[in-house]
Amino acid sequence: MSRILAAALGLLLGLNALAMLLASFRWYNAVPGVIATGPYNPHFVRDIGATYLVVAGGLGWFAARPVQGWPALVAGASFLVLHSAIHVFDASCSADPVANLIRDLPGVFAPALIAAAIAVFNRPVRTGAA
């Protein structure tokens, strides 16, 4: 089940990454809340798109080869969790924190929670000497 979930999340995040890389202005205008973060910066959107592509690759690697891909999953989940923390901070400084948290739940917080849970509950068991 974890492998299927990782593959599905990786696919969704990979598609988001491609949209950020290939259609950054459309992505910027289409995703709720993005405009509120500041003026459009194509270089920055593509940088973050590249990061999401790496995260998607880590999820895909874990889905295909769990033991070998687990470290990449952890790295990707770490980015997603840190990204979520930034959104929590930004929401706490906003005029309507609850609305911002709710808005970011599906696209920011849920992927981070899912990826982190997959990583925590699928840690490879070490056998023998390190």
mmCIF file with all atom_site columns, C-alpha atoms in Angstrom:
data_model
loop_
_atom_site.group_PDB
_atom_site.id
_atom_site.type_symbol
_atom_site.label_atom_id
_atom_site.label_alt_id
_atom_site.label_comp_id
_atom_site.label_asym_id
_atom_site.label_entity_id
_atom_site.label_seq_id
_atom_site.pdbx_PDB_ins_code
_atom_site.Cartn_x
_atom_site.Cartn_y
_atom_site.Cartn_z
_atom_site.occupancy
_atom_site.B_iso_or_equiv
_atom_site.pdbx_formal_charge
_atom_site.auth_seq_id
_atom_site.auth_comp_id
_atom_site.auth_asym_id
_atom_site.auth_atom_id
_atom_site.pdbx_PDB_model_num
ATOM 1   C CA . MET A 1 1   ? 0.000  0.000  0.000   1.00 0.00 ? 1   MET A CA 1
ATOM 2   C CA . SER A 1 2   ? 2.812  2.443  0.859   1.00 0.00 ? 2   SER A CA 1
ATOM 3   C CA . ARG A 1 3   ? 4.466  1.846  -2.488  1.00 0.00 ? 3   ARG A CA 1
ATOM 4   C CA . ILE A 1 4   ? 1.244  2.587  -4.364  1.00 0.00 ? 4   ILE A CA 1
ATOM 5   C CA . LEU A 1 5   ? 0.668  5.717  -2.294  1.00 0.00 ? 5   LEU A CA 1
ATOM 6   C CA . ALA A 1 6   ? 4.263  6.845  -2.903  1.00 0.00 ? 6   ALA A CA 1
ATOM 7   C CA . ALA A 1 7   ? 3.880  6.239  -6.640  1.00 0.00 ? 7   ALA A CA 1
ATOM 8   C CA . ALA A 1 8   ? 0.591  8.171  -6.788  1.00 0.00 ? 8   ALA A CA 1
ATOM 9   C CA . LEU A 1 9   ? 1.952  11.098 -4.775  1.00 0.00 ? 9   LEU A CA 1
ATOM 10  C CA . GLY A 1 10  ? 5.127  11.079 -6.863  1.00 0.00 ? 10  GLY A CA 1
ATOM 11  C CA . LEU A 1 11  ? 3.067  11.213 -10.045 1.00 0.00 ? 11  LEU A CA 1
ATOM 12  C CA . LEU A 1 12  ? 0.981  14.138 -8.793  1.00 0.00 ? 12  LEU A CA 1
ATOM 13  C CA . LEU A 1 13  ? 3.999  16.075 -7.549  1.00 0.00 ? 13  LEU A CA 1
ATOM 14  C CA . GLY A 1 14  ? 5.849  15.276 -10.776 1.00 0.00 ? 14  GLY A CA 1
ATOM 15  C CA . LEU A 1 15  ? 2.994  16.688 -12.845 1.00 0.00 ? 15  LEU A CA 1
ATOM 16  C CA . ASN A 1 16  ? 2.982  19.796 -10.650 1.00 0.00 ? 16  ASN A CA 1
ATOM 17  C CA . ALA A 1 17  ? 6.751  20.080 -11.155 1.00 0.00 ? 17  ALA A CA 1
ATOM 18  C CA . LEU A 1 18  ? 6.397  19.869 -14.924 1.00 0.00 ? 18  LEU A CA 1
ATOM 19  C CA . ALA A 1 19  ? 3.719  22.566 -14.870 1.00 0.00 ? 19  ALA A CA 1
ATOM 20  C CA . MET A 1 20  ? 6.040  24.795 -12.822 1.00 0.00 ? 20  MET A CA 1
ATOM 21  C CA . LEU A 1 21  ? 8.922  24.153 -15.202 1.00 0.00 ? 21  LEU A CA 1
ATOM 22  C CA . LEU A 1 22  ? 7.090  24.327 -18.521 1.00 0.00 ? 22  LEU A CA 1
ATOM 23  C CA . ALA A 1 23  ? 4.184  26.702 -17.865 1.00 0.00 ? 23  ALA A CA 1
ATOM 24  C CA . SER A 1 24  ? 5.324  28.708 -14.859 1.00 0.00 ? 24  SER A CA 1
ATOM 25  C CA . PHE A 1 25  ? 3.120  31.754 -15.475 1.00 0.00 ? 25  PHE A CA 1
ATOM 26  C CA . ARG A 1 26  ? -0.002 29.638 -15.916 1.00 0.00 ? 26  ARG A CA 1
ATOM 27  C CA . TRP A 1 27  ? 0.927  27.664 -12.787 1.00 0.00 ? 27  TRP A CA 1
ATOM 28  C CA . TYR A 1 28  ? 1.463  30.914 -10.837 1.00 0.00 ? 28  TYR A CA 1
ATOM 29  C CA . ASN A 1 29  ? -1.971 32.227 -11.798 1.00 0.00 ? 29  ASN A CA 1
ATOM 30  C CA . ALA A 1 30  ? -3.820 28.921 -11.379 1.00 0.00 ? 30  ALA A CA 1
ATOM 31  C CA . VAL A 1 31  ? -2.724 27.678 -7.952  1.00 0.00 ? 31  VAL A CA 1
ATOM 32  C CA . PRO A 1 32  ? -4.755 29.214 -5.111  1.00 0.00 ? 32  PRO A CA 1
ATOM 33  C CA . GLY A 1 33  ? -2.745 31.476 -2.825  1.00 0.00 ? 33  GLY A CA 1
ATOM 34  C CA . VAL A 1 34  ? 0.391  31.711 -4.930  1.00 0.00 ? 34  VAL A CA 1
ATOM 35  C CA . ILE A 1 35  ? -0.315 35.243 -6.125  1.00 0.00 ? 35  ILE A CA 1
ATOM 36  C CA . ALA A 1 36  ? -0.551 36.369 -2.480  1.00 0.00 ? 36  ALA A CA 1
ATOM 37  C CA . THR A 1 37  ? 3.090  35.347 -1.911  1.00 0.00 ? 37  THR A CA 1
ATOM 38  C CA . GLY A 1 38  ? 4.475  38.116 -4.101  1.00 0.00 ? 38  GLY A CA 1
ATOM 39  C CA . PRO A 1 39  ? 5.038  39.107 -7.713  1.00 0.00 ? 39  PRO A CA 1
ATOM 40  C CA . TYR A 1 40  ? 5.627  36.474 -10.362 1.00 0.00 ? 40  TYR A CA 1
ATOM 41  C CA . ASN A 1 41  ? 9.262  35.399 -10.566 1.00 0.00 ? 41  ASN A CA 1
ATOM 42  C CA . PRO A 1 42  ? 9.729  32.822 -13.349 1.00 0.00 ? 42  PRO A CA 1
ATOM 43  C CA . HIS A 1 43  ? 13.194 31.792 -12.202 1.00 0.00 ? 43  HIS A CA 1
ATOM 44  C CA . PHE A 1 44  ? 11.986 31.124 -8.654  1.00 0.00 ? 44  PHE A CA 1
ATOM 45  C CA . VAL A 1 45  ? 8.934  29.155 -9.828  1.00 0.00 ? 45  VAL A CA 1
ATOM 46  C CA . ARG A 1 46  ? 11.150 26.969 -12.029 1.00 0.00 ? 46  ARG A CA 1
ATOM 47  C CA . ASP A 1 47  ? 13.666 26.486 -9.174  1.00 0.00 ? 47  ASP A CA 1
ATOM 48  C CA . ILE A 1 48  ? 10.911 25.171 -6.924  1.00 0.00 ? 48  ILE A CA 1
ATOM 49  C CA . GLY A 1 49  ? 9.561  23.105 -9.824  1.00 0.00 ? 49  GLY A CA 1
ATOM 50  C CA . ALA A 1 50  ? 12.967 21.455 -10.128 1.00 0.00 ? 50  ALA A CA 1
ATOM 51  C CA . THR A 1 51  ? 12.866 20.708 -6.399  1.00 0.00 ? 51  THR A CA 1
ATOM 52  C CA . TYR A 1 52  ? 9.437  19.106 -6.744  1.00 0.00 ? 52  TYR A CA 1
ATOM 53  C CA . LEU A 1 53  ? 10.757 17.019 -9.626  1.00 0.00 ? 53  LEU A CA 1
ATOM 54  C CA . VAL A 1 54  ? 13.508 15.676 -7.348  1.00 0.00 ? 54  VAL A CA 1
ATOM 55  C CA . VAL A 1 55  ? 10.923 14.947 -4.632  1.00 0.00 ? 55  VAL A CA 1
ATOM 56  C CA . ALA A 1 56  ? 8.788  13.089 -7.179  1.00 0.00 ? 56  ALA A CA 1
ATOM 57  C CA . GLY A 1 57  ? 11.833 11.082 -8.232  1.00 0.00 ? 57  GLY A CA 1
ATOM 58  C CA . GLY A 1 58  ? 12.511 10.097 -4.625  1.00 0.00 ? 58  GLY A CA 1
ATOM 59  C CA . LEU A 1 59  ? 8.933  8.947  -4.170  1.00 0.00 ? 59  LEU A CA 1
ATOM 60  C CA . GLY A 1 60  ? 9.118  7.001  -7.419  1.00 0.00 ? 60  GLY A CA 1
ATOM 61  C CA . TRP A 1 61  ? 12.408 5.392  -6.447  1.00 0.00 ? 61  TRP A CA 1
ATOM 62  C CA . PHE A 1 62  ? 10.920 4.291  -3.133  1.00 0.00 ? 62  PHE A CA 1
ATOM 63  C CA . ALA A 1 63  ? 7.841  2.936  -4.933  1.00 0.00 ? 63  ALA A CA 1
ATOM 64  C CA . ALA A 1 64  ? 10.017 0.883  -7.282  1.00 0.00 ? 64  ALA A CA 1
ATOM 65  C CA . ARG A 1 65  ? 12.756 -0.208 -4.836  1.00 0.00 ? 65  ARG A CA 1
ATOM 66  C CA . PRO A 1 66  ? 11.783 0.565  -1.238  1.00 0.00 ? 66  PRO A CA 1
ATOM 67  C CA . VAL A 1 67  ? 15.028 -0.275 0.538   1.00 0.00 ? 67  VAL A CA 1
ATOM 68  C CA . GLN A 1 68  ? 17.288 1.508  -1.938  1.00 0.00 ? 68  GLN A CA 1
ATOM 69  C CA . GLY A 1 69  ? 14.893 4.422  -2.449  1.00 0.00 ? 69  GLY A CA 1
ATOM 70  C CA . TRP A 1 70  ? 14.101 5.063  1.216   1.00 0.00 ? 70  TRP A CA 1
ATOM 71  C CA . PRO A 1 71  ? 16.883 7.666  1.721   1.00 0.00 ? 71  PRO A CA 1
ATOM 72  C CA . ALA A 1 72  ? 15.629 9.605  -1.313  1.00 0.00 ? 72  ALA A CA 1
ATOM 73  C CA . LEU A 1 73  ? 12.101 9.403  0.093   1.00 0.00 ? 73  LEU A CA 1
ATOM 74  C CA . VAL A 1 74  ? 13.351 10.830 3.407   1.00 0.00 ? 74  VAL A CA 1
ATOM 75  C CA . ALA A 1 75  ? 15.120 13.692 1.624   1.00 0.00 ? 75  ALA A CA 1
ATOM 76  C CA . GLY A 1 76  ? 12.014 14.525 -0.394  1.00 0.00 ? 76  GLY A CA 1
ATOM 77  C CA . ALA A 1 77  ? 9.735  14.261 2.633   1.00 0.00 ? 77  ALA A CA 1
ATOM 78  C CA . SER A 1 78  ? 12.110 16.558 4.517   1.00 0.00 ? 78  SER A CA 1
ATOM 79  C CA . PHE A 1 79  ? 11.721 19.251 1.864   1.00 0.00 ? 79  PHE A CA 1
ATOM 80  C CA . LEU A 1 80  ? 7.937  18.869 1.936   1.00 0.00 ? 80  LEU A CA 1
ATOM 81  C CA . VAL A 1 81  ? 7.834  19.143 5.747   1.00 0.00 ? 81  VAL A CA 1
ATOM 82  C CA . LEU A 1 82  ? 10.107 22.204 5.775   1.00 0.00 ? 82  LEU A CA 1
ATOM 83  C CA . HIS A 1 83  ? 8.032  23.768 2.998   1.00 0.00 ? 83  HIS A CA 1
ATOM 84  C CA . SER A 1 84  ? 4.928  23.133 5.115   1.00 0.00 ? 84  SER A CA 1
ATOM 85  C CA . ALA A 1 85  ? 6.560  24.778 8.123   1.00 0.00 ? 85  ALA A CA 1
ATOM 86  C CA . ILE A 1 86  ? 7.168  27.909 6.050   1.00 0.00 ? 86  ILE A CA 1
ATOM 87  C CA . HIS A 1 87  ? 3.491  27.924 5.086   1.00 0.00 ? 87  HIS A CA 1
ATOM 88  C CA . VAL A 1 88  ? 2.457  27.565 8.744   1.00 0.00 ? 88  VAL A CA 1
ATOM 89  C CA . PHE A 1 89  ? 4.676  30.510 9.681   1.00 0.00 ? 89  PHE A CA 1
ATOM 90  C CA . ASP A 1 90  ? 3.377  32.630 6.812   1.00 0.00 ? 90  ASP A CA 1
ATOM 91  C CA . ALA A 1 91  ? -0.226 31.770 7.718   1.00 0.00 ? 91  ALA A CA 1
ATOM 92  C CA . SER A 1 92  ? 0.400  32.712 11.347  1.00 0.00 ? 92  SER A CA 1
ATOM 93  C CA . CYS A 1 93  ? 1.541  36.159 10.196  1.00 0.00 ? 93  CYS A CA 1
ATOM 94  C CA . SER A 1 94  ? -1.425 36.702 7.887   1.00 0.00 ? 94  SER A CA 1
ATOM 95  C CA . ALA A 1 95  ? -4.731 38.482 8.423   1.00 0.00 ? 95  ALA A CA 1
ATOM 96  C CA . ASP A 1 96  ? -6.658 35.184 8.178   1.00 0.00 ? 96  ASP A CA 1
ATOM 97  C CA . PRO A 1 97  ? -4.459 32.295 9.348   1.00 0.00 ? 97  PRO A CA 1
ATOM 98  C CA . VAL A 1 98  ? -7.222 29.681 9.423   1.00 0.00 ? 98  VAL A CA 1
ATOM 99  C CA . ALA A 1 99  ? -8.279 30.382 5.836   1.00 0.00 ? 99  ALA A CA 1
ATOM 100 C CA . ASN A 1 100 ? -4.660 30.190 4.684   1.00 0.00 ? 100 ASN A CA 1
ATOM 101 C CA . LEU A 1 101 ? -4.086 26.884 6.482   1.00 0.00 ? 101 LEU A CA 1
ATOM 102 C CA . ILE A 1 102 ? -7.265 25.415 4.996   1.00 0.00 ? 102 ILE A CA 1
ATOM 103 C CA . ARG A 1 103 ? -6.311 26.654 1.520   1.00 0.00 ? 103 ARG A CA 1
ATOM 104 C CA . ASP A 1 104 ? -2.870 25.022 1.807   1.00 0.00 ? 104 ASP A CA 1
ATOM 105 C CA . LEU A 1 105 ? -4.112 21.733 3.255   1.00 0.00 ? 105 LEU A CA 1
ATOM 106 C CA . PRO A 1 106 ? -4.492 19.752 0.011   1.00 0.00 ? 106 PRO A CA 1
ATOM 107 C CA . GLY A 1 107 ? -1.482 21.048 -1.899  1.00 0.00 ? 107 GLY A CA 1
ATOM 108 C CA . VAL A 1 108 ? 1.083  21.680 0.831   1.00 0.00 ? 108 VAL A CA 1
ATOM 109 C CA . PHE A 1 109 ? 0.269  19.943 4.112   1.00 0.00 ? 109 PHE A CA 1
ATOM 110 C CA . ALA A 1 110 ? -1.275 16.688 2.865   1.00 0.00 ? 110 ALA A CA 1
ATOM 111 C CA . PRO A 1 111 ? 1.667  15.757 0.601   1.00 0.00 ? 111 PRO A CA 1
ATOM 112 C CA . ALA A 1 112 ? 4.106  16.477 3.443   1.00 0.00 ? 112 ALA A CA 1
ATOM 113 C CA . LEU A 1 113 ? 2.150  14.377 5.934   1.00 0.00 ? 113 LEU A CA 1
ATOM 114 C CA . ILE A 1 114 ? 1.748  11.514 3.480   1.00 0.00 ? 114 ILE A CA 1
ATOM 115 C CA . ALA A 1 115 ? 5.414  11.463 2.449   1.00 0.00 ? 115 ALA A CA 1
ATOM 116 C CA . ALA A 1 116 ? 6.606  11.749 6.056   1.00 0.00 ? 116 ALA A CA 1
ATOM 117 C CA . ALA A 1 117 ? 4.280  8.954  7.183   1.00 0.00 ? 117 ALA A CA 1
ATOM 118 C CA . ILE A 1 118 ? 5.453  6.685  4.375   1.00 0.00 ? 118 ILE A CA 1
ATOM 119 C CA . ALA A 1 119 ? 9.068  7.350  5.379   1.00 0.00 ? 119 ALA A CA 1
ATOM 120 C CA . VAL A 1 120 ? 8.507  6.831  9.114   1.00 0.00 ? 120 VAL A CA 1
ATOM 121 C CA . PHE A 1 121 ? 6.454  3.659  8.781   1.00 0.00 ? 121 PHE A CA 1
ATOM 122 C CA . ASN A 1 122 ? 8.654  2.048  6.123   1.00 0.00 ? 122 ASN A CA 1
ATOM 123 C CA . ARG A 1 123 ? 12.115 2.520  7.544   1.00 0.00 ? 123 ARG A CA 1
ATOM 124 C CA . PRO A 1 124 ? 14.242 -0.401 6.355   1.00 0.00 ? 124 PRO A CA 1
ATOM 125 C CA . VAL A 1 125 ? 15.257 -2.918 8.999   1.00 0.00 ? 125 VAL A CA 1
ATOM 126 C CA . ARG A 1 126 ? 19.021 -3.142 9.405   1.00 0.00 ? 126 ARG A CA 1
ATOM 127 C CA . THR A 1 127 ? 20.549 -6.565 9.742   1.00 0.00 ? 127 THR A CA 1
ATOM 128 C CA . GLY A 1 128 ? 24.134 -7.309 10.682  1.00 0.00 ? 128 GLY A CA 1
ATOM 129 C CA . ALA A 1 129 ? 26.896 -4.829 11.421  1.00 0.00 ? 129 ALA A CA 1
ATOM 130 C CA . ALA A 1 130 ? 26.690 -1.269 10.196  1.00 0.00 ? 130 ALA A CA 1
#
